[in-house]
Each structure stands twice: as C-alpha cells, then as structure tokens.
CSV table of C-alpha atoms in Angstrom, one decimal:
chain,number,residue,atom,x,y,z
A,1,UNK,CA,72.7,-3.3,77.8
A,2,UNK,CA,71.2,-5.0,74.8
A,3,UNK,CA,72.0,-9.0,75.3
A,4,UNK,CA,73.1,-11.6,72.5
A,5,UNK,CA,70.6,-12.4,70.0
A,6,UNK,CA,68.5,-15.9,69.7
A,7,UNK,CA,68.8,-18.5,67.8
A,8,UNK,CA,65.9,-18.9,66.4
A,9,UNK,CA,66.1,-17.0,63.1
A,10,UNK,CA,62.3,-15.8,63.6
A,11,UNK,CA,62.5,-14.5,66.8
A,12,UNK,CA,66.1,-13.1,66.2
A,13,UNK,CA,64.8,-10.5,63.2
A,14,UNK,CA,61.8,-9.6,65.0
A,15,UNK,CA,63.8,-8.9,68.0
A,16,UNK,CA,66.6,-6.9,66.1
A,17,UNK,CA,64.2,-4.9,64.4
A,18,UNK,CA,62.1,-4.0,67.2
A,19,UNK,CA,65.6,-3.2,69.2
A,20,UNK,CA,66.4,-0.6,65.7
A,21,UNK,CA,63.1,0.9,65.8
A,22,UNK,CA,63.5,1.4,69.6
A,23,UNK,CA,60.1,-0.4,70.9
A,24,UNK,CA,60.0,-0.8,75.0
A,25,UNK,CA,57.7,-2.3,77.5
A,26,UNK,CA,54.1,-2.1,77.8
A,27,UNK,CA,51.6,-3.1,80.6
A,28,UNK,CA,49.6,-6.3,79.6
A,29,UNK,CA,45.8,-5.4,81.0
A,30,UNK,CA,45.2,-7.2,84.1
A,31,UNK,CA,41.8,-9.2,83.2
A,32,UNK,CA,38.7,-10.9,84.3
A,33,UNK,CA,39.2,-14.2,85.5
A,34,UNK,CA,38.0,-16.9,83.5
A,35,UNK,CA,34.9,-17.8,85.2
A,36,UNK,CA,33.5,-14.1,84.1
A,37,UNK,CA,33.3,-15.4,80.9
A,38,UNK,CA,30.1,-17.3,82.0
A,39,UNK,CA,28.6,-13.5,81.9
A,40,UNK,CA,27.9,-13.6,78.2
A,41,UNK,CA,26.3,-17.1,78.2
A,42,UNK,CA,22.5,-15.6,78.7
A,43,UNK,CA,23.5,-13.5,75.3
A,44,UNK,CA,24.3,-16.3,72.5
A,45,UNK,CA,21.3,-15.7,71.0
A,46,UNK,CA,21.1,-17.9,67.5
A,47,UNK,CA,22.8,-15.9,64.5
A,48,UNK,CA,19.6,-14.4,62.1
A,49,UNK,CA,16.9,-14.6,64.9
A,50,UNK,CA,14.4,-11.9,65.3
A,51,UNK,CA,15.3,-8.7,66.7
A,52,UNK,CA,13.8,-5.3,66.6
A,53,UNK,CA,15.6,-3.2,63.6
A,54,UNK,CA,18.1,-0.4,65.9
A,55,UNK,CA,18.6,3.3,63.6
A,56,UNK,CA,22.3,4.6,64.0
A,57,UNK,CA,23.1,7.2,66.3
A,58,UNK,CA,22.8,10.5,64.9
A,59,UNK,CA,26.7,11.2,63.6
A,60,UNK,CA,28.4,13.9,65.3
A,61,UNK,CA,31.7,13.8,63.9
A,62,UNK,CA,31.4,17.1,61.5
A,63,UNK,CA,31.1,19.1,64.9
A,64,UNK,CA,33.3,16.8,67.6
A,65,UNK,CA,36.2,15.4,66.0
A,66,UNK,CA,36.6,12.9,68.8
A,67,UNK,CA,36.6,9.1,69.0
A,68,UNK,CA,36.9,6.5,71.6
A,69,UNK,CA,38.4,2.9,70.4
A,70,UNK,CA,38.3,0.1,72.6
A,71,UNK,CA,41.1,-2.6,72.0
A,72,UNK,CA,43.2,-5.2,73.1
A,73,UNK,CA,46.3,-5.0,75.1
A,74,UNK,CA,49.7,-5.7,73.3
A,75,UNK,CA,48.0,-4.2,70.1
A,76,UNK,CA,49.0,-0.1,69.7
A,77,UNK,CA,52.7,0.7,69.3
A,78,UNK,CA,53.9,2.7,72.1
A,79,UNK,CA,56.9,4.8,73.3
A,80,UNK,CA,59.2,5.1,76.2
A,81,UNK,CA,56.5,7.6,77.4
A,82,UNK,CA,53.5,5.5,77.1
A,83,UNK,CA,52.5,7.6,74.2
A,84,UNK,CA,50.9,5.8,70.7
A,85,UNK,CA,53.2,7.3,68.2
A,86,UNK,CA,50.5,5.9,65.1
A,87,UNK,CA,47.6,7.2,66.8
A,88,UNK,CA,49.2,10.8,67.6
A,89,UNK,CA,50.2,10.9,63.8
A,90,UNK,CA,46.9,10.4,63.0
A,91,UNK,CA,45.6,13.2,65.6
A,92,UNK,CA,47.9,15.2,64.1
A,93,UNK,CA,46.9,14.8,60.3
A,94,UNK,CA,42.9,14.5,61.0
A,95,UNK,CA,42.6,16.8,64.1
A,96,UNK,CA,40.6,13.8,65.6
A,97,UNK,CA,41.2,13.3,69.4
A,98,UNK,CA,41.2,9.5,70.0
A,99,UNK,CA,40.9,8.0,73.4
A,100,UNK,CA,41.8,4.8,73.7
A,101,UNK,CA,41.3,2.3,75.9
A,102,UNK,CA,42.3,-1.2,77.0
A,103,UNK,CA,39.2,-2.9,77.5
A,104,UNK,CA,38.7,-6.2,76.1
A,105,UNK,CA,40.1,-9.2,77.4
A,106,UNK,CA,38.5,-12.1,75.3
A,107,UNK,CA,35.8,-11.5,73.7
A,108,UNK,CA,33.0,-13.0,75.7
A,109,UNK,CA,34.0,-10.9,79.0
A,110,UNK,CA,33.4,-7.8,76.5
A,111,UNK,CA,30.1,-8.7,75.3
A,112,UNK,CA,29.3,-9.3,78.7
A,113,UNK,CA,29.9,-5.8,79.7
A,114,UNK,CA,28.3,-4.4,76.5
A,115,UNK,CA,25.7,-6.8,75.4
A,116,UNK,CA,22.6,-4.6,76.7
A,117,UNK,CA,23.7,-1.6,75.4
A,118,UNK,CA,24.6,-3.0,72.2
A,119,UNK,CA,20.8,-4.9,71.8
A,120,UNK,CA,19.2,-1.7,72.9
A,121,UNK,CA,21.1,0.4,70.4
A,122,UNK,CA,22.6,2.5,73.2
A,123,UNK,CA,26.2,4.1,73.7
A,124,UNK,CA,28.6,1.4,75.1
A,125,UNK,CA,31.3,4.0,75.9
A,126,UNK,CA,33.2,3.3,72.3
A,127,UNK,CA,32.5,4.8,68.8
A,128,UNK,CA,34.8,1.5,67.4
A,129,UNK,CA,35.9,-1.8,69.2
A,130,UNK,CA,37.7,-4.9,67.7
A,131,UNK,CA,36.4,-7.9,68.4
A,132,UNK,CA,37.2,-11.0,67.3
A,133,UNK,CA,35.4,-12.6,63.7
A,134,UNK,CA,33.1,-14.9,64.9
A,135,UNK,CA,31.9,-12.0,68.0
A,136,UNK,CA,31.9,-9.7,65.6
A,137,UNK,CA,29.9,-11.9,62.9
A,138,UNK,CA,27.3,-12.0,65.8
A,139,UNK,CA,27.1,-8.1,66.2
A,140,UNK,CA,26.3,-8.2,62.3
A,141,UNK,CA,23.8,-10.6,62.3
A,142,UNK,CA,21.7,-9.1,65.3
A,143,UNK,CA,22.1,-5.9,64.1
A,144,UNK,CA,23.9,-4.1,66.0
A,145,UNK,CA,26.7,-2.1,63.8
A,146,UNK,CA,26.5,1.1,61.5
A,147,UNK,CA,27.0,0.0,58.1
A,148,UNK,CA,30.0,2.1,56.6
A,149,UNK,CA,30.0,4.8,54.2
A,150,UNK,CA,32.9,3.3,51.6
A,151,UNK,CA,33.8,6.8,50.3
A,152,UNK,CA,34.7,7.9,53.5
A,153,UNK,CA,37.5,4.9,53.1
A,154,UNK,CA,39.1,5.1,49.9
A,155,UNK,CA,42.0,2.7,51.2
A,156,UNK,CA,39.6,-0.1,51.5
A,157,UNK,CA,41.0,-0.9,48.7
A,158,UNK,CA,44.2,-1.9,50.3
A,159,UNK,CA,42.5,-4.3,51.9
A,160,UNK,CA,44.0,-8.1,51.2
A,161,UNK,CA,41.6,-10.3,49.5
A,162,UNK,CA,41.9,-13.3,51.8
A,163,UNK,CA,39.9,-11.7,54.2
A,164,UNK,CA,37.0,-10.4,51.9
A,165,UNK,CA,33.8,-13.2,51.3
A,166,UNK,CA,33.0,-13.4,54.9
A,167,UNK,CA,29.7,-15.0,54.7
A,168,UNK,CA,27.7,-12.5,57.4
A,169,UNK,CA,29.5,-9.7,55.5
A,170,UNK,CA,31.0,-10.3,52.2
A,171,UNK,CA,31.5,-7.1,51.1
A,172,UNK,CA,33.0,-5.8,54.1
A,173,UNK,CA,30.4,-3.3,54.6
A,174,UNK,CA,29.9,-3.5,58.2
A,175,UNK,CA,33.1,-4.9,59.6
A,176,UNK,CA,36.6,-4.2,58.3
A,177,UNK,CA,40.1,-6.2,59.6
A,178,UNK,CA,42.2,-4.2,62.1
A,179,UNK,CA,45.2,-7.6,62.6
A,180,UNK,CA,45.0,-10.9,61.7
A,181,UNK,CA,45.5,-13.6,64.6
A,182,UNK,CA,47.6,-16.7,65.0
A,183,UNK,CA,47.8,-19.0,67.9
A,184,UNK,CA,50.0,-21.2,68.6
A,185,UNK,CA,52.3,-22.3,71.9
A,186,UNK,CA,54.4,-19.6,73.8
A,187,UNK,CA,57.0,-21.2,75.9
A,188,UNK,CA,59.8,-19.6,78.4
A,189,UNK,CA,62.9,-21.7,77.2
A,190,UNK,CA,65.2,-22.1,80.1
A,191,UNK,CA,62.1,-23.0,82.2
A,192,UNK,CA,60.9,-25.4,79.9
A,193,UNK,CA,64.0,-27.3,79.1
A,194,UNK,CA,64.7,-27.3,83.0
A,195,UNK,CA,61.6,-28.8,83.0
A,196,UNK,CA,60.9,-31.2,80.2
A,197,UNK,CA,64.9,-32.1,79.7
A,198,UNK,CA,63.6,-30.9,75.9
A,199,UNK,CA,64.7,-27.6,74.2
A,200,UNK,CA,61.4,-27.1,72.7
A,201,UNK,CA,58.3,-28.4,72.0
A,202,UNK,CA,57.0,-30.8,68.8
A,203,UNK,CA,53.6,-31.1,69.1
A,204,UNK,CA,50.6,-29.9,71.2
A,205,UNK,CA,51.4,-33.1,73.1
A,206,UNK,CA,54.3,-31.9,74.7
A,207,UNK,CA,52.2,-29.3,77.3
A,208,UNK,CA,50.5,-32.6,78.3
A,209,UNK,CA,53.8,-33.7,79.9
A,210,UNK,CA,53.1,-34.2,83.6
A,211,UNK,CA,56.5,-32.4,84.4
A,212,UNK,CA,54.6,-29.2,83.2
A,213,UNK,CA,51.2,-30.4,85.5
A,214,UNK,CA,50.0,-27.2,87.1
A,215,UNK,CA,52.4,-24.9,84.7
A,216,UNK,CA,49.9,-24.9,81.5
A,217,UNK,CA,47.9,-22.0,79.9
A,218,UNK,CA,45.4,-21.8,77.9
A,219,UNK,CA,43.4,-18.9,76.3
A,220,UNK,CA,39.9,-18.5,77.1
A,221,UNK,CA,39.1,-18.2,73.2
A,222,UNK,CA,37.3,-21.4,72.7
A,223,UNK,CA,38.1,-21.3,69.3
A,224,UNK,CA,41.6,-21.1,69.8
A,225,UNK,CA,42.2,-23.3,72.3
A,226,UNK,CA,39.5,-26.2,71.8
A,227,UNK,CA,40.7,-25.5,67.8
A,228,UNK,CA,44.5,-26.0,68.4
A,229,UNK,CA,43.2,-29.3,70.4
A,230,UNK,CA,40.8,-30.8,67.8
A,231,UNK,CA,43.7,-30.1,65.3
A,232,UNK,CA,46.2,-32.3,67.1
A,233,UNK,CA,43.1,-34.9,67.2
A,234,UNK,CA,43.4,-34.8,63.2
A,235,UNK,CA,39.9,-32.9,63.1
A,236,UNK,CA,39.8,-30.1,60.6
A,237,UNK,CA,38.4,-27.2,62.1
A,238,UNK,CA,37.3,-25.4,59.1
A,239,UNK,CA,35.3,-28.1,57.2
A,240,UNK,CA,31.4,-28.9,59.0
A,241,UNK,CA,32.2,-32.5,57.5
A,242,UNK,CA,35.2,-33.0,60.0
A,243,UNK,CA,34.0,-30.5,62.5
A,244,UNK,CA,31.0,-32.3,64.0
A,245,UNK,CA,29.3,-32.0,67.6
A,246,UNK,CA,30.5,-35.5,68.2
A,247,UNK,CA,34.1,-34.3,67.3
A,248,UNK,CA,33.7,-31.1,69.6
A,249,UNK,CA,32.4,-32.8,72.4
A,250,UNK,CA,35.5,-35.3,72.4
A,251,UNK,CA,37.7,-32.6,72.3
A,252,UNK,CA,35.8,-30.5,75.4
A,253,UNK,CA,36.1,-33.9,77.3
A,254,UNK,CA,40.1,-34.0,76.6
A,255,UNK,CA,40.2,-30.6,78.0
A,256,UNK,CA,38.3,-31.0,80.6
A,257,UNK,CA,40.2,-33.8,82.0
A,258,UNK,CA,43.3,-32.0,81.7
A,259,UNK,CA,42.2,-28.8,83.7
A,260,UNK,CA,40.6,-31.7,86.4
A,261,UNK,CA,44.0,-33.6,86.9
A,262,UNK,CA,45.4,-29.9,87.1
A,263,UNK,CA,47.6,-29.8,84.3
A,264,UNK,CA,46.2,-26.8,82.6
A,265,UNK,CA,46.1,-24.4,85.4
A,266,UNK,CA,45.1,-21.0,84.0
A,267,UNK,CA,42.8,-20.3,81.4
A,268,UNK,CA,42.9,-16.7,80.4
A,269,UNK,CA,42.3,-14.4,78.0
A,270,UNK,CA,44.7,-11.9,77.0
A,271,UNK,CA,46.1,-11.6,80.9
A,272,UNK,CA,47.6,-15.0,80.0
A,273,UNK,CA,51.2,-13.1,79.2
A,274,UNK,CA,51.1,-12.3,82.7
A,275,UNK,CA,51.4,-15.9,84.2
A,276,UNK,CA,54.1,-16.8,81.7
A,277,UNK,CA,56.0,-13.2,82.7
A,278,UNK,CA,55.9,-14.1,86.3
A,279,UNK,CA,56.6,-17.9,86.1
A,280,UNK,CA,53.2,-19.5,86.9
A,281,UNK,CA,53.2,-20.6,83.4
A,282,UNK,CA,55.9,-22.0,81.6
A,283,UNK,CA,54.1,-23.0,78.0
A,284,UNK,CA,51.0,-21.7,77.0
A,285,UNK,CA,48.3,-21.7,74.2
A,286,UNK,CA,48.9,-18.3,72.7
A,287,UNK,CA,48.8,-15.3,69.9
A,288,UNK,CA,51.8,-15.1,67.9
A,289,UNK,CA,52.3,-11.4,68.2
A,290,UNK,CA,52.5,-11.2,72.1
A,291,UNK,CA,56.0,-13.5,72.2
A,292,UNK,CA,57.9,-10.7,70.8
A,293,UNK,CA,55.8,-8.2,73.3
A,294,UNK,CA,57.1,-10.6,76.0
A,295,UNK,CA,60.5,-11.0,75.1
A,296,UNK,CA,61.0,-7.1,74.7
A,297,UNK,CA,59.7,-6.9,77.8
A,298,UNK,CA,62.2,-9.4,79.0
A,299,UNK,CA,64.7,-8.2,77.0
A,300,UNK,CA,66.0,-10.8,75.9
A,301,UNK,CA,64.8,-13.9,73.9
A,302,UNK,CA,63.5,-15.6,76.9
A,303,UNK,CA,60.1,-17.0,74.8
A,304,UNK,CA,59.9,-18.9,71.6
A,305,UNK,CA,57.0,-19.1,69.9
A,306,UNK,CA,56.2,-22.9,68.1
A,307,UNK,CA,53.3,-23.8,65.5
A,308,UNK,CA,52.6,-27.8,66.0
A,309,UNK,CA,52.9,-29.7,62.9
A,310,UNK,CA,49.1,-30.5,63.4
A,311,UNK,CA,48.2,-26.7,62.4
A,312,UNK,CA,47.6,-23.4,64.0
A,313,UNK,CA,44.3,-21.4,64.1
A,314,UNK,CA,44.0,-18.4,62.5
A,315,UNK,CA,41.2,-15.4,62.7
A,316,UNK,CA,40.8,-11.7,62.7
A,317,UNK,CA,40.0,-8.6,65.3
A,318,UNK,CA,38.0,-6.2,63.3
A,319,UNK,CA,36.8,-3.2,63.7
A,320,UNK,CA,33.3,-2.2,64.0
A,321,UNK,CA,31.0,0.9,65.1
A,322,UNK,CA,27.9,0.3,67.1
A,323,UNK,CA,24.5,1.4,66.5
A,324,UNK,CA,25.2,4.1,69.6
A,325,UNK,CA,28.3,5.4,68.3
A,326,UNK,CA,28.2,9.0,67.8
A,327,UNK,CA,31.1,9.0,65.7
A,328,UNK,CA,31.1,7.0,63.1
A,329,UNK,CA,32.8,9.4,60.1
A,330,UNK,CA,35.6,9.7,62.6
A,331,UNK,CA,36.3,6.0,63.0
A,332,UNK,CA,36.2,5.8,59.0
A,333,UNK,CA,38.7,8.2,58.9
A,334,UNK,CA,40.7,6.2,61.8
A,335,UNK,CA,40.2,2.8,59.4
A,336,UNK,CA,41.5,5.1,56.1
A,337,UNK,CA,44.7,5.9,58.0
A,338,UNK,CA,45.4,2.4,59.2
A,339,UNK,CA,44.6,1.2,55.5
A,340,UNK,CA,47.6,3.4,54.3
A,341,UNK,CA,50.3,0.9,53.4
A,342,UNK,CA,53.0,3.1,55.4
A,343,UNK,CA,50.7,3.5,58.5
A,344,UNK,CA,49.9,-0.3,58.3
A,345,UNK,CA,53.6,-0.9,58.5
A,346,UNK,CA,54.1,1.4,61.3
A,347,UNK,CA,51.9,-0.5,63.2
A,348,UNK,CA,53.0,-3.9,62.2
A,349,UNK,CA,56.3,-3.3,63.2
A,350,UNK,CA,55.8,-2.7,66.8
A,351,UNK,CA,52.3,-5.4,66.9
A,352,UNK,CA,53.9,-7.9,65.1
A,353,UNK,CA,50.7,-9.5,64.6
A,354,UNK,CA,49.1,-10.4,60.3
A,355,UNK,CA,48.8,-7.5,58.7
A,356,UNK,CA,45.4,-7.5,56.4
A,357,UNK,CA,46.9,-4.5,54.1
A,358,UNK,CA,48.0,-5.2,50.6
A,359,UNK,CA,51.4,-2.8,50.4
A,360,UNK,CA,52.2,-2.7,54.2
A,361,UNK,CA,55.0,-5.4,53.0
A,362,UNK,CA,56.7,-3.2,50.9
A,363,UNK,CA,56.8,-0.4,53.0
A,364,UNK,CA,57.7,-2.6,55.8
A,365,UNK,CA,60.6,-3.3,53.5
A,366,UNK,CA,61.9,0.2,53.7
A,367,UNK,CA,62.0,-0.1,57.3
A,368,UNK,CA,63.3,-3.1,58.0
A,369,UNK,CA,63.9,-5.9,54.9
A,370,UNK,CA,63.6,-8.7,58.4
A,371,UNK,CA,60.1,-7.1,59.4
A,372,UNK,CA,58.9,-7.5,55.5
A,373,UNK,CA,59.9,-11.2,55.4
A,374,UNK,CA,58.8,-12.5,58.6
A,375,UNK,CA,56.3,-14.9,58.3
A,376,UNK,CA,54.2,-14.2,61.6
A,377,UNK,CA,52.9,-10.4,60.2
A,378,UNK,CA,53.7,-11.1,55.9
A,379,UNK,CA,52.8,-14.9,55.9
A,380,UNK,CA,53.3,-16.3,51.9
A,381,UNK,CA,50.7,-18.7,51.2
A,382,UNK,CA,52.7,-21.8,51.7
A,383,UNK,CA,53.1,-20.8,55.3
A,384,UNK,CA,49.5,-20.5,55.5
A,385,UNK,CA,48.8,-23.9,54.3
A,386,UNK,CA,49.1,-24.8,57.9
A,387,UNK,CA,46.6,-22.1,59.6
A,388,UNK,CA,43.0,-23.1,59.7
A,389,UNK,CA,40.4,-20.7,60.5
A,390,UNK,CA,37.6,-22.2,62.9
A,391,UNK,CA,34.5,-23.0,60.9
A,392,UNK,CA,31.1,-20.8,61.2
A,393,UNK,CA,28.8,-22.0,63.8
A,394,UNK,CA,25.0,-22.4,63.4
A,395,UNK,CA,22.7,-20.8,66.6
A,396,UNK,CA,22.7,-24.1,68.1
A,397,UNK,CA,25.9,-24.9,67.9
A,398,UNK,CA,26.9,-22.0,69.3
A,399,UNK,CA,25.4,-22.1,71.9
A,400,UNK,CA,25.8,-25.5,72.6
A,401,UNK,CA,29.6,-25.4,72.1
A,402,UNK,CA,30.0,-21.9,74.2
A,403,UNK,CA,27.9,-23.7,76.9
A,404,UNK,CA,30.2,-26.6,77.3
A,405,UNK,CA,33.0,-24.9,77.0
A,406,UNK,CA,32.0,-22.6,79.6
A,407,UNK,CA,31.1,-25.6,81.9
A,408,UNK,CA,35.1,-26.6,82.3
A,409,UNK,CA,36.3,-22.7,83.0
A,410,UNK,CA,33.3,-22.1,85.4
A,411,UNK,CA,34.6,-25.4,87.0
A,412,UNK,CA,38.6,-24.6,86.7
C-alpha cells in the first residue's frame, strides 16, 4: 500500500508522478571500491598531446542491426519485469537489438578498464558509452571517438543550446548529451534528524557535524565532490581566476582531513545509493536523480534531496562511439530516438535527471504537468543561477589534481 506523501513539494510531485506512471525498483550496480580508481592514474595523459591518428572501425550496422551501450545504473527506465520499456520501443521501431549493460561506475574505474583498447583503436565491448564531460572531453582530444554523421540525426536539432560551445567540441560533432547532472546532498530524514536533532541540512557544513562522524558519503567524482567543497569555501569553480592550484590544493587538504578523522567514511561512485539504502550512510554527496530512485525503492519519501546555498555542480554524461565500434549508424539512430521530444520525456520521467532536449518539457506536460515543472529534470534559468559547472583543466592540472585527489581515496 502506497504511503502518505512528503512534504517537500519537490519530492512529493516527483514521487506522485512516478507512483501514476507505475515506476518500481531497480538494482543499483554493485561497484569498484574506491581505491580502483587509482587504475586510470597511469592514463591522464595531457589533453592535445601527440598520439598516433586511429581510422574508425569499418561500420557494420547496414548488415547487423545490433548495438551494445554501456551506461550508468539508475539511468534506463524499467518495468516490474526488469524490462527497458524506451529501449524496446525503440527495438521495435528500428529493428536494432540493443544490449545494454551496467558498466560504469565513475568514470575513472571505466577508463581504467577501457583505456588500452580505446588508445589502440580496438573494440571495448561497446558501440556507445556515456561518460561524463570532462572524460569524455579527453576521449575527443586523444582521438579516440568516431565523428558523427549529422544526417543520420536529424533531431540534433532538439538539442538545448546550453550545452552546445563545448570547447573540445563545439559543434557537437563527436559527443552528443544523453542527461544532464546535478549534485548535491542526499540525506535519509528520520536518521538524520535522529541524528543531528535538525530536520534537514543548510549548508555543506552540516555533514561535517561529528554526530554524523563515520556516517558520510561522498562520490568518487572529484569534480563533484572536491567542486561542491571549494564552493562552500566561496571559490568559483568555473572561473580559472578563482579556481587556482592553490585553491584546489586547500580544498584536497579539507577533505582529506575529514576522511582521516573518519568523518567521511565511504567514497563511492555510483554504488554510493547503496550505503545510504542500507544505513551505513545517512547524508551523502550525491546526483539529484538517484533520491527519487531511492525513495521509490523505499517507497516512501525516506530521502530528501538539499542544494546548499553555496551552489551545486552541474555537468553532463554524453554519449560517444569509439574508434572500435562497429556500429556506429546504429547508435545514431539510438541518439535520433532519444532526441525525439516524446521519447526524451519518456525517459525523463522515470531518470528524473536534466533533460538536454528542447520540447521534452512540453511533452512531459502531457504526461504529467508536476514532471514538466520540476526543477531537477526542466530547471528555468533562475534555478540555474546556482549550478556551476567545473572549469576545463589544462594536462597539468589534470593530472596534478586527479593525482591528489587519488592520494586521499587510495588512503581512505
């Protein structure tokens, strides 16, 4: 039996319209621990440097209408069956067979599975995968993606134009948004309060209240996390001005004395609902999208989802084909049908994540007027005035950011 609604007015409609469109449980992927992470540390090569030009896989899609998509967890709308009702619409339209799989955790795990491959040009088990921006931006610049063909995906057009101008690829030829991403604190609200004594939190501050020590998560997203932290410290992430070394490094040595003194316990990538299902978190640095995952899951409004006054990040998963993808026409078709404003909204109503589709709103509106005005998946642009998208990284500062960032999980 379905129990009362929330309170919050947020969580309430996305709740209510996920309980009218009948969305149930799904298995978060168990993933790597954190220290695997220190896998992809050998591969941040400098963005730009020399590499040996890789030729796309020969295309086989006119002859095997078949793809394989690796994704996140949380991120395909499912059924009571454990079927994806957007993808088998799209089988069913196309006659394209997708497989796909739940295979990336955070982003440096996956490119630590798939880095060789992807430098040698070689198959790494996926025609498309979705990694985050700044990953992807580094597949771009070393060459490793197929280029689209555009007239293969006439709904690029649909596309919104805050997320075209990427400076690695400003035209979107190589890498296209799949959801856009917002991170801010997930709580359990009965914990917490039993806790703290507070209802919610105000600021990032409040995880750093020793009643939570040893009940904190964070993600293993270094932008996320480290940017939600610099944030609070009143640097802005986005401008190279305010976003120094100096200011990084100050904000790896906060962290790194709280995961010392044990009050962040767990730092995980997108296993992190995990912890806060079974208890051994009670707030967490999180993606907006999984707290209503969790709370259908829970069936009830157990989590609450707060952005801190200081500011939110905000990014992108996009997809992208590798050089060894054998499929490529396929996935365009696959990015066409997800670019449809009605598929888009299909989708967003059961992810509940940004949707990067100019229309999906309004057909979202014809499903559900609450899913159409939420601000997590529709944000208006005075919402937005509070996200802040981590600024691009030069070679060296990628690596020496990754590196010292790396240095507190490997010693967590």
């Amino acid at each position: 039996m379905n129990k009362p609604l929330p309170e919050d007015p947020m969580m309430r409609e996305l709740i209510q319209m996920a309980r009218r469109h009948q969305m149930t449980r799904r298995t978060a992927l168990a993933g790597a621990s954190a220290t695997a992470a220190a896998l992809a540390l050998t591969a941040c090569a400098p963005a730009g440097s020399a590499k040996a030009e890789l030729t796309p896989a020969a295309d086989l899609s006119d002859s095997e209408k078949l793809l394989v998509w690796h994704n996140w967890s949380l991120y395909m709308d499912e059924d009571d069956a454990g079927n994806y009702p957007s993808l088998q619409k799209f089988e069913a339209e196309t006659g394209i067979k997708v497989e796909y799989k739940i295979e990336i955790d955070d982003n440096d795990t996956y490119y630590g599975k798939v880095k060789d491959q992807l430098a040698l040009g070689q198959d790494i088990g996926a025609d498309v995968a979705c990694p985050t921006e700044w990953m992807a931006a580094r597949w771009v610049n070393n060459g490793y993606v197929q280029k689209f063909d555009s007239a293969n995906i006439p709904n690029k057009k649909n596309l919104a134009p805050a997320y075209l101008g990427a400076a690695f690829d400003p035209e979107r030829d190589y890498t296209i948004p799949y959801q856009g991403i917002l991170a801010g604190i997930t709580y359990n609200k009965v914990e917490y309060k039993k806790a703290t004594g507070k209802d919610a939190p105000t600021s990032l501050e409040d995880l750093w209240d020793p009643a939570l020590k040893g009940r904190v998560g964070v993600l293993s997203e270094m932008r996320d996390t480290i940017g939600l932290i610099l944030l609070a410290q009143g640097i802005d992430i986005s401008s190279e001005s305010s976003l120094t070394e100096d200011a990084f490094m100050n904000a790896i040595d906060f962290f790194a004395a709280k995961v010392s003194d044990g009050q962040i316990a767990r730092i995980k990538g997108n296993s992190y609902s995990e912890d806060l299902e079974n208890g051994d978190t009670i707030a967490a640095i999180a993606w907006s999208g999984d707290t209503v995952q969790l709370n259908l899951s829970a069936e009830e409004e157990k989590y609450g989802f707060f952005i801190p006054e200081s500011g939110v990040t905000i990014s992108a998963d996009l997809f992208t084909v590798p050089m060894g993808a054998t499929h490529k026409k396929n996935v365009e078709e696959l990015i066409n049908f997800y670019y449809d404003p009605a598929n888009a909204a299909m989708l967003a109503a059961w992810v509940n994540y940004v949707t990067p589709v100019v229309g999906a709103k309004e057909e979202a509106m014809k499903l559900d007027p609450a899913l159409a005005e939420n601000q997590l998946i529709f944000p208006t642009s005075e919402f937005l005035q509070n996200a802040h998208g981590f600024r691009s990284l030069t070679g060296a500062e990628e690596l020496a950011f990754t590196k010292a960032f790396q240095e507190v999980l490997l010693g967590a």
